[in-house]
PDB file of N, CA and C in Angstrom:
ATOM      1  N   MET A   1       1.183  -1.592  -0.065  1.00  0.00           N
ATOM      2  CA  MET A   1      -0.484  -0.413  -0.443  1.00  0.00           C
ATOM      3  C   MET A   1       0.997   0.878  -0.093  1.00  0.00           C
ATOM      4  N   SER A   2       0.523   2.266  -0.552  1.00  0.00           N
ATOM      5  CA  SER A   2       0.545   3.413  -0.682  1.00  0.00           C
ATOM      6  C   SER A   2       1.192   4.214   0.508  1.00  0.00           C
ATOM      7  N   GLU A   3       2.323   5.312   0.742  1.00  0.00           N
ATOM      8  CA  GLU A   3       2.293   5.822   2.200  1.00  0.00           C
ATOM      9  C   GLU A   3       1.594   6.890   1.949  1.00  0.00           C
ATOM     10  N   LYS A   4       0.858   7.416   2.385  1.00  0.00           N
ATOM     11  CA  LYS A   4       0.010   8.439   2.734  1.00  0.00           C
ATOM     12  C   LYS A   4       0.743   9.701   2.660  1.00  0.00           C
ATOM     13  N   VAL A   5       0.974  11.040   2.194  1.00  0.00           N
ATOM     14  CA  VAL A   5       1.073  11.813   1.953  1.00  0.00           C
ATOM     15  C   VAL A   5      -0.034  13.327   2.251  1.00  0.00           C
ATOM     16  N   THR A   6       0.471  14.403   2.488  1.00  0.00           N
ATOM     17  CA  THR A   6      -0.057  15.392   3.150  1.00  0.00           C
ATOM     18  C   THR A   6       0.354  15.866   1.528  1.00  0.00           C
ATOM     19  N   LEU A   7      -1.244  16.962   1.976  1.00  0.00           N
ATOM     20  CA  LEU A   7      -1.316  17.803   0.242  1.00  0.00           C
ATOM     21  C   LEU A   7      -0.754  19.772   1.168  1.00  0.00           C
ATOM     22  N   ALA A   8      -0.337  20.061   0.125  1.00  0.00           N
ATOM     23  CA  ALA A   8       0.076  21.230   0.589  1.00  0.00           C
ATOM     24  C   ALA A   8      -1.585  21.866   0.024  1.00  0.00           C
ATOM     25  N   PRO A   9      -2.159  22.969   1.085  1.00  0.00           N
ATOM     26  CA  PRO A   9      -3.286  23.826   0.573  1.00  0.00           C
ATOM     27  C   PRO A   9      -3.520  24.363  -0.402  1.00  0.00           C
ATOM     28  N   ARG A  10      -4.423  24.772  -0.426  1.00  0.00           N
ATOM     29  CA  ARG A  10      -4.896  25.760  -2.432  1.00  0.00           C
ATOM     30  C   ARG A  10      -4.195  27.132  -2.209  1.00  0.00           C
ATOM     31  N   ILE A  11      -3.783  27.504  -2.896  1.00  0.00           N
ATOM     32  CA  ILE A  11      -3.481  28.541  -3.243  1.00  0.00           C
ATOM     33  C   ILE A  11      -4.748  29.672  -3.648  1.00  0.00           C
ATOM     34  N   SER A  12      -4.771  30.620  -2.544  1.00  0.00           N
ATOM     35  CA  SER A  12      -6.336  31.085  -2.796  1.00  0.00           C
ATOM     36  C   SER A  12      -6.114  32.488  -3.557  1.00  0.00           C
ATOM     37  N   ASP A  13      -4.297  33.033  -3.751  1.00  0.00           N
ATOM     38  CA  ASP A  13      -4.225  33.723  -4.980  1.00  0.00           C
ATOM     39  C   ASP A  13      -3.256  33.571  -5.948  1.00  0.00           C
ATOM     40  N   LEU A  14      -3.505  34.305  -7.138  1.00  0.00           N
ATOM     41  CA  LEU A  14      -2.423  33.781  -7.899  1.00  0.00           C
ATOM     42  C   LEU A  14      -1.826  35.185  -7.974  1.00  0.00           C
ATOM     43  N   SER A  15      -1.840  36.309  -7.229  1.00  0.00           N
ATOM     44  CA  SER A  15      -1.007  37.006  -7.671  1.00  0.00           C
ATOM     45  C   SER A  15       0.490  37.284  -7.403  1.00  0.00           C
ATOM     46  N   GLY A  16       1.118  37.777  -8.576  1.00  0.00           N
ATOM     47  CA  GLY A  16       3.328  36.961  -7.778  1.00  0.00           C
ATOM     48  C   GLY A  16       3.043  35.802  -7.649  1.00  0.00           C
ATOM     49  N   LYS A  17       2.552  35.105  -7.854  1.00  0.00           N
ATOM     50  CA  LYS A  17       3.172  33.676  -7.829  1.00  0.00           C
ATOM     51  C   LYS A  17       3.814  33.166  -9.231  1.00  0.00           C
ATOM     52  N   THR A  18       4.661  31.574  -9.209  1.00  0.00           N
ATOM     53  CA  THR A  18       5.301  31.585 -10.545  1.00  0.00           C
ATOM     54  C   THR A  18       4.293  30.342 -10.323  1.00  0.00           C
ATOM     55  N   ILE A  19       3.552  30.164 -11.715  1.00  0.00           N
ATOM     56  CA  ILE A  19       3.156  28.849 -11.876  1.00  0.00           C
ATOM     57  C   ILE A  19       4.068  28.414 -13.630  1.00  0.00           C
ATOM     58  N   GLY A  20       4.309  26.572 -13.392  1.00  0.00           N
ATOM     59  CA  GLY A  20       4.810  25.997 -14.144  1.00  0.00           C
ATOM     60  C   GLY A  20       3.849  25.113 -14.998  1.00  0.00           C
ATOM     61  N   GLU A  21       4.077  25.482 -15.788  1.00  0.00           N
ATOM     62  CA  GLU A  21       3.855  24.725 -16.974  1.00  0.00           C
ATOM     63  C   GLU A  21       4.009  23.809 -17.246  1.00  0.00           C
ATOM     64  N   LEU A  22       2.967  22.195 -16.933  1.00  0.00           N
ATOM     65  CA  LEU A  22       3.967  21.443 -17.454  1.00  0.00           C
ATOM     66  C   LEU A  22       2.921  20.651 -18.844  1.00  0.00           C
ATOM     67  N   SER A  23       3.343  19.295 -19.811  1.00  0.00           N
ATOM     68  CA  SER A  23       3.033  19.089 -21.054  1.00  0.00           C
ATOM     69  C   SER A  23       3.606  17.602 -21.318  1.00  0.00           C
ATOM     70  N   ASP A  24       2.336  17.112 -21.961  1.00  0.00           N
ATOM     71  CA  ASP A  24       2.929  16.038 -22.414  1.00  0.00           C
ATOM     72  C   ASP A  24       3.265  15.986 -24.145  1.00  0.00           C
ATOM     73  N   TYR A  25       2.815  17.273 -24.318  1.00  0.00           N
ATOM     74  CA  TYR A  25       2.873  17.343 -25.708  1.00  0.00           C
ATOM     75  C   TYR A  25       2.310  16.786 -27.114  1.00  0.00           C
ATOM     76  N   GLY A  26       0.521  16.390 -25.972  1.00  0.00           N
ATOM     77  CA  GLY A  26      -0.075  15.788 -26.916  1.00  0.00           C
ATOM     78  C   GLY A  26      -1.061  16.678 -27.273  1.00  0.00           C
ATOM     79  N   PHE A  27      -1.353  17.712 -27.276  1.00  0.00           N
ATOM     80  CA  PHE A  27      -2.279  18.201 -27.404  1.00  0.00           C
ATOM     81  C   PHE A  27      -2.233  19.882 -27.223  1.00  0.00           C
ATOM     82  N   ARG A  28      -1.901  20.375 -27.959  1.00  0.00           N
ATOM     83  CA  ARG A  28      -1.881  22.047 -29.011  1.00  0.00           C
ATOM     84  C   ARG A  28      -1.445  22.670 -27.175  1.00  0.00           C
ATOM     85  N   ALA A  29       0.179  22.562 -26.835  1.00  0.00           N
ATOM     86  CA  ALA A  29       0.313  23.546 -25.879  1.00  0.00           C
ATOM     87  C   ALA A  29       0.734  24.449 -26.455  1.00  0.00           C
ATOM     88  N   GLU A  30       1.359  23.979 -27.466  1.00  0.00           N
ATOM     89  CA  GLU A  30       1.804  25.503 -28.015  1.00  0.00           C
ATOM     90  C   GLU A  30       0.826  26.564 -29.185  1.00  0.00           C
ATOM     91  N   GLU A  31      -1.125  26.222 -28.361  1.00  0.00           N
ATOM     92  CA  GLU A  31      -1.766  27.521 -28.067  1.00  0.00           C
ATOM     93  C   GLU A  31      -2.194  27.165 -27.438  1.00  0.00           C
ATOM     94  N   ILE A  32      -2.987  26.097 -26.469  1.00  0.00           N
ATOM     95  CA  ILE A  32      -3.825  26.219 -25.549  1.00  0.00           C
ATOM     96  C   ILE A  32      -2.689  27.280 -24.345  1.00  0.00           C
ATOM     97  N   PHE A  33      -1.354  27.016 -23.918  1.00  0.00           N
ATOM     98  CA  PHE A  33      -0.510  27.330 -22.808  1.00  0.00           C
ATOM     99  C   PHE A  33      -1.005  29.062 -23.163  1.00  0.00           C
ATOM    100  N   PRO A  34      -0.586  29.523 -23.764  1.00  0.00           N
ATOM    101  CA  PRO A  34      -0.364  31.084 -24.172  1.00  0.00           C
ATOM    102  C   PRO A  34      -2.267  31.883 -23.866  1.00  0.00           C
ATOM    103  N   LEU A  35      -3.136  30.955 -24.066  1.00  0.00           N
ATOM    104  CA  LEU A  35      -4.944  31.567 -24.178  1.00  0.00           C
ATOM    105  C   LEU A  35      -4.932  31.258 -22.651  1.00  0.00           C
ATOM    106  N   ILE A  36      -4.378  30.162 -21.975  1.00  0.00           N
ATOM    107  CA  ILE A  36      -4.388  29.940 -20.497  1.00  0.00           C
ATOM    108  C   ILE A  36      -3.339  31.211 -19.487  1.00  0.00           C
ATOM    109  N   LYS A  37      -2.039  31.360 -20.299  1.00  0.00           N
ATOM    110  CA  LYS A  37      -1.658  33.284 -19.691  1.00  0.00           C
ATOM    111  C   LYS A  37      -2.277  33.776 -19.562  1.00  0.00           C
ATOM    112  N   ALA A  38      -2.751  34.304 -21.161  1.00  0.00           N
ATOM    113  CA  ALA A  38      -3.396  35.284 -21.068  1.00  0.00           C
ATOM    114  C   ALA A  38      -4.808  35.984 -20.282  1.00  0.00           C
ATOM    115  N   SER A  39      -5.364  34.776 -19.624  1.00  0.00           N
ATOM    116  CA  SER A  39      -6.636  34.718 -19.065  1.00  0.00           C
ATOM    117  C   SER A  39      -6.016  35.177 -17.548  1.00  0.00           C
ATOM    118  N   LEU A  40      -4.891  34.250 -17.305  1.00  0.00           N
ATOM    119  CA  LEU A  40      -4.394  34.382 -16.015  1.00  0.00           C
ATOM    120  C   LEU A  40      -4.830  35.776 -15.716  1.00  0.00           C
ATOM    121  N   SER A  41      -3.127  36.738 -16.619  1.00  0.00           N
ATOM    122  CA  SER A  41      -2.614  37.189 -16.555  1.00  0.00           C
ATOM    123  C   SER A  41      -3.142  38.852 -16.656  1.00  0.00           C
ATOM    124  N   ARG A  42      -4.654  38.436 -16.837  1.00  0.00           N
ATOM    125  CA  ARG A  42      -6.107  39.619 -17.062  1.00  0.00           C
ATOM    126  C   ARG A  42      -6.259  39.980 -15.726  1.00  0.00           C
ATOM    127  N   ARG A  43      -6.309  38.628 -14.933  1.00  0.00           N
ATOM    128  CA  ARG A  43      -6.756  37.993 -13.385  1.00  0.00           C
ATOM    129  C   ARG A  43      -6.058  37.893 -12.589  1.00  0.00           C
ATOM    130  N   TYR A  44      -4.709  38.315 -12.318  1.00  0.00           N
ATOM    131  CA  TYR A  44      -3.874  38.261 -11.422  1.00  0.00           C
ATOM    132  C   TYR A  44      -2.618  38.803 -11.364  1.00  0.00           C
ATOM    133  N   PRO A  45      -2.322  40.112 -10.986  1.00  0.00           N
ATOM    134  CA  PRO A  45      -1.450  40.788 -10.779  1.00  0.00           C
ATOM    135  C   PRO A  45      -0.199  40.208 -10.721  1.00  0.00           C
ATOM    136  N   GLY A  46       0.861  40.507 -11.503  1.00  0.00           N
ATOM    137  CA  GLY A  46       2.197  39.899 -11.030  1.00  0.00           C
ATOM    138  C   GLY A  46       2.390  38.789 -11.109  1.00  0.00           C
ATOM    139  N   ILE A  47       1.464  37.701 -11.985  1.00  0.00           N
ATOM    140  CA  ILE A  47       1.580  36.285 -12.120  1.00  0.00           C
ATOM    141  C   ILE A  47       2.608  35.834 -12.775  1.00  0.00           C
ATOM    142  N   LYS A  48       3.344  35.100 -13.108  1.00  0.00           N
ATOM    143  CA  LYS A  48       4.578  34.689 -13.747  1.00  0.00           C
ATOM    144  C   LYS A  48       4.337  32.876 -14.376  1.00  0.00           C
ATOM    145  N   PHE A  49       5.205  32.561 -14.970  1.00  0.00           N
ATOM    146  CA  PHE A  49       5.014  31.522 -16.201  1.00  0.00           C
ATOM    147  C   PHE A  49       6.376  30.823 -16.538  1.00  0.00           C
ATOM    148  N   VAL A  50       6.055  29.614 -16.167  1.00  0.00           N
ATOM    149  CA  VAL A  50       7.762  29.070 -16.301  1.00  0.00           C
ATOM    150  C   VAL A  50       7.218  27.309 -17.667  1.00  0.00           C
ATOM    151  N   GLU A  51       7.953  28.252 -18.836  1.00  0.00           N
ATOM    152  CA  GLU A  51       6.994  27.624 -19.971  1.00  0.00           C
ATOM    153  C   GLU A  51       7.730  26.579 -19.785  1.00  0.00           C
ATOM    154  N   TYR A  52       6.449  25.665 -20.679  1.00  0.00           N
ATOM    155  CA  TYR A  52       6.067  23.705 -20.710  1.00  0.00           C
ATOM    156  C   TYR A  52       7.771  23.720 -21.773  1.00  0.00           C
ATOM    157  N   THR A  53       8.040  23.746 -22.427  1.00  0.00           N
ATOM    158  CA  THR A  53       9.564  23.537 -23.165  1.00  0.00           C
ATOM    159  C   THR A  53      10.410  23.951 -22.040  1.00  0.00           C
ATOM    160  N   THR A  54      10.662  24.282 -21.177  1.00  0.00           N
ATOM    161  CA  THR A  54      11.488  24.903 -19.909  1.00  0.00           C
ATOM    162  C   THR A  54      11.715  22.726 -19.368  1.00  0.00           C
ATOM    163  N   PHE A  55      10.380  22.112 -18.891  1.00  0.00           N
ATOM    164  CA  PHE A  55      10.880  21.367 -18.002  1.00  0.00           C
ATOM    165  C   PHE A  55      10.300  19.856 -19.421  1.00  0.00           C
ATOM    166  N   GLY A  56      10.573  19.893 -19.917  1.00  0.00           N
ATOM    167  CA  GLY A  56      10.549  18.792 -21.468  1.00  0.00           C
ATOM    168  C   GLY A  56       8.883  17.737 -21.323  1.00  0.00           C
ATOM    169  N   ASN A  57       8.676  17.151 -22.449  1.00  0.00           N
ATOM    170  CA  ASN A  57       7.811  16.271 -22.776  1.00  0.00           C
ATOM    171  C   ASN A  57       7.783  15.168 -21.101  1.00  0.00           C
ATOM    172  N   THR A  58       6.453  15.757 -20.598  1.00  0.00           N
ATOM    173  CA  THR A  58       5.942  14.155 -19.489  1.00  0.00           C
ATOM    174  C   THR A  58       5.608  13.111 -19.429  1.00  0.00           C
ATOM    175  N   HIS A  59       5.806  12.939 -20.757  1.00  0.00           N
ATOM    176  CA  HIS A  59       5.179  11.686 -21.036  1.00  0.00           C
ATOM    177  C   HIS A  59       5.586  11.181 -22.999  1.00  0.00           C
ATOM    178  N   GLY A  60       6.881  11.448 -22.600  1.00  0.00           N
ATOM    179  CA  GLY A  60       7.850  10.961 -23.987  1.00  0.00           C
ATOM    180  C   GLY A  60       8.644  10.034 -23.892  1.00  0.00           C
ATOM    181  N   PRO A  61      10.053   9.756 -24.037  1.00  0.00           N
ATOM    182  CA  PRO A  61      10.978   8.676 -24.489  1.00  0.00           C
ATOM    183  C   PRO A  61      11.986   8.834 -22.924  1.00  0.00           C
ATOM    184  N   GLN A  62      11.827  10.309 -22.457  1.00  0.00           N
ATOM    185  CA  GLN A  62      12.646  10.495 -21.193  1.00  0.00           C
ATOM    186  C   GLN A  62      12.086  11.343 -20.220  1.00  0.00           C
ATOM    187  N   GLU A  63      10.916  10.481 -20.308  1.00  0.00           N
ATOM    188  CA  GLU A  63       9.843  10.776 -18.827  1.00  0.00           C
ATOM    189  C   GLU A  63      10.142  10.585 -18.197  1.00  0.00           C
ATOM    190  N   ALA A  64      10.460   9.577 -17.633  1.00  0.00           N
ATOM    191  CA  ALA A  64      11.259   8.865 -16.213  1.00  0.00           C
ATOM    192  C   ALA A  64      12.023   9.756 -15.706  1.00  0.00           C
ATOM    193  N   GLU A  65      13.426  10.394 -16.638  1.00  0.00           N
ATOM    194  CA  GLU A  65      13.922  11.227 -15.892  1.00  0.00           C
ATOM    195  C   GLU A  65      13.413  12.711 -15.840  1.00  0.00           C
ATOM    196  N   ILE A  66      12.592  13.323 -16.534  1.00  0.00           N
ATOM    197  CA  ILE A  66      12.196  14.412 -16.764  1.00  0.00           C
ATOM    198  C   ILE A  66      11.078  14.064 -15.311  1.00  0.00           C
ATOM    199  N   ILE A  67      10.378  13.712 -14.888  1.00  0.00           N
ATOM    200  CA  ILE A  67       9.546  12.944 -13.707  1.00  0.00           C
ATOM    201  C   ILE A  67      10.463  13.199 -12.729  1.00  0.00           C
ATOM    202  N   ALA A  68      11.140  12.543 -12.238  1.00  0.00           N
ATOM    203  CA  ALA A  68      12.384  11.917 -11.230  1.00  0.00           C
ATOM    204  C   ALA A  68      13.130  13.684 -10.936  1.00  0.00           C
ATOM    205  N   THR A  69      13.097  14.319 -11.635  1.00  0.00           N
ATOM    206  CA  THR A  69      14.192  15.769 -12.059  1.00  0.00           C
ATOM    207  C   THR A  69      12.566  16.631 -11.614  1.00  0.00           C
ATOM    208  N   LEU A  70      11.654  16.762 -11.874  1.00  0.00           N
ATOM    209  CA  LEU A  70      10.514  17.459 -11.881  1.00  0.00           C
ATOM    210  C   LEU A  70      10.635  18.217 -10.449  1.00  0.00           C
ATOM    211  N   PRO A  71      10.571  17.619  -9.275  1.00  0.00           N
ATOM    212  CA  PRO A  71      10.679  18.838  -7.984  1.00  0.00           C
ATOM    213  C   PRO A  71      11.895  19.715  -8.185  1.00  0.00           C
ATOM    214  N   GLU A  72      12.747  17.973  -8.437  1.00  0.00           N
ATOM    215  CA  GLU A  72      13.995  19.854  -8.085  1.00  0.00           C
ATOM    216  C   GLU A  72      14.055  21.145  -9.349  1.00  0.00           C
ATOM    217  N   LYS A  73      13.193  21.119 -10.306  1.00  0.00           N
ATOM    218  CA  LYS A  73      13.641  21.745 -11.113  1.00  0.00           C
ATOM    219  C   LYS A  73      12.482  22.844 -11.344  1.00  0.00           C
ATOM    220  N   LEU A  74      10.899  22.414 -10.550  1.00  0.00           N
ATOM    221  CA  LEU A  74       9.722  23.267 -10.354  1.00  0.00           C
ATOM    222  C   LEU A  74      10.394  24.522  -8.544  1.00  0.00           C
ATOM    223  N   ARG A  75      11.114  23.421  -7.642  1.00  0.00           N
ATOM    224  CA  ARG A  75      11.880  24.882  -6.419  1.00  0.00           C
ATOM    225  C   ARG A  75      12.824  25.593  -7.235  1.00  0.00           C
ATOM    226  N   GLU A  76      13.729  24.971  -8.556  1.00  0.00           N
ATOM    227  CA  GLU A  76      14.799  25.461  -9.270  1.00  0.00           C
ATOM    228  C   GLU A  76      14.472  26.676  -9.728  1.00  0.00           C
ATOM    229  N   TYR A  77      12.845  26.227 -10.153  1.00  0.00           N
ATOM    230  CA  TYR A  77      11.692  28.101 -10.896  1.00  0.00           C
ATOM    231  C   TYR A  77      11.456  28.794  -9.855  1.00  0.00           C
ATOM    232  N   GLY A  78      11.657  28.251  -8.610  1.00  0.00           N
ATOM    233  CA  GLY A  78      10.506  28.775  -7.780  1.00  0.00           C
ATOM    234  C   GLY A  78       9.213  29.350  -8.120  1.00  0.00           C
ATOM    235  N   CYS A  79       8.740  27.728  -8.522  1.00  0.00           N
ATOM    236  CA  CYS A  79       6.483  27.515  -8.727  1.00  0.00           C
ATOM    237  C   CYS A  79       6.736  27.140  -7.244  1.00  0.00           C
ATOM    238  N   ASP A  80       5.491  28.304  -7.871  1.00  0.00           N
ATOM    239  CA  ASP A  80       4.458  27.544  -6.640  1.00  0.00           C
ATOM    240  C   ASP A  80       3.333  27.113  -6.561  1.00  0.00           C
ATOM    241  N   ALA A  81       2.930  26.778  -8.129  1.00  0.00           N
ATOM    242  CA  ALA A  81       1.826  25.748  -8.318  1.00  0.00           C
ATOM    243  C   ALA A  81       2.132  24.765 -10.194  1.00  0.00           C
ATOM    244  N   VAL A  82       2.141  24.343 -10.880  1.00  0.00           N
ATOM    245  CA  VAL A  82       1.620  23.606 -11.735  1.00  0.00           C
ATOM    246  C   VAL A  82       0.544  23.651 -13.487  1.00  0.00           C
ATOM    247  N   ILE A  83       0.611  23.982 -13.751  1.00  0.00           N
ATOM    248  CA  ILE A  83      -0.489  23.304 -14.801  1.00  0.00           C
ATOM    249  C   ILE A  83      -0.662  22.664 -15.848  1.00  0.00           C
ATOM    250  N   SER A  84      -1.491  21.019 -15.295  1.00  0.00           N
ATOM    251  CA  SER A  84      -1.093  20.000 -16.208  1.00  0.00           C
ATOM    252  C   SER A  84      -1.864  19.475 -16.863  1.00  0.00           C
ATOM    253  N   GLY A  85      -1.351  18.568 -18.069  1.00  0.00           N
ATOM    254  CA  GLY A  85      -2.473  17.748 -18.569  1.00  0.00           C
ATOM    255  C   GLY A  85      -3.783  18.986 -18.988  1.00  0.00           C
ATOM    256  N   VAL A  86      -3.063  20.106 -19.514  1.00  0.00           N
ATOM    257  CA  VAL A  86      -4.052  20.580 -20.169  1.00  0.00           C
ATOM    258  C   VAL A  86      -4.734  19.920 -21.703  1.00  0.00           C
ATOM    259  N   GLY A  87      -6.169  19.598 -22.078  1.00  0.00           N
ATOM    260  CA  GLY A  87      -6.277  19.421 -23.775  1.00  0.00           C
ATOM    261  C   GLY A  87      -6.680  17.801 -23.180  1.00  0.00           C
ATOM    262  N   GLY A  88      -7.025  17.449 -24.684  1.00  0.00           N
ATOM    263  CA  GLY A  88      -7.595  15.772 -24.234  1.00  0.00           C
ATOM    264  C   GLY A  88      -7.926  14.979 -23.896  1.00  0.00           C
TER     265      GLY A  88
END
């Protein structure tokens, strides 16, 4: 059986936060992420984004390596939250 983990509390306001984009490159990320960015940027002043291309394909040939290093990279880029599983 899996070990239970405590979830981080939800972020109540994305203003000034850094959001990482994660993609499996399977559903028009190049079209969808700019739309999400534009919408969230209008709503939350100072929001920043780390583009999905920074992290690599989360469901591709190097998936295991990318996922293994993901927590470190999210910390490195100061991500407070991520957007993952867009579309499809």
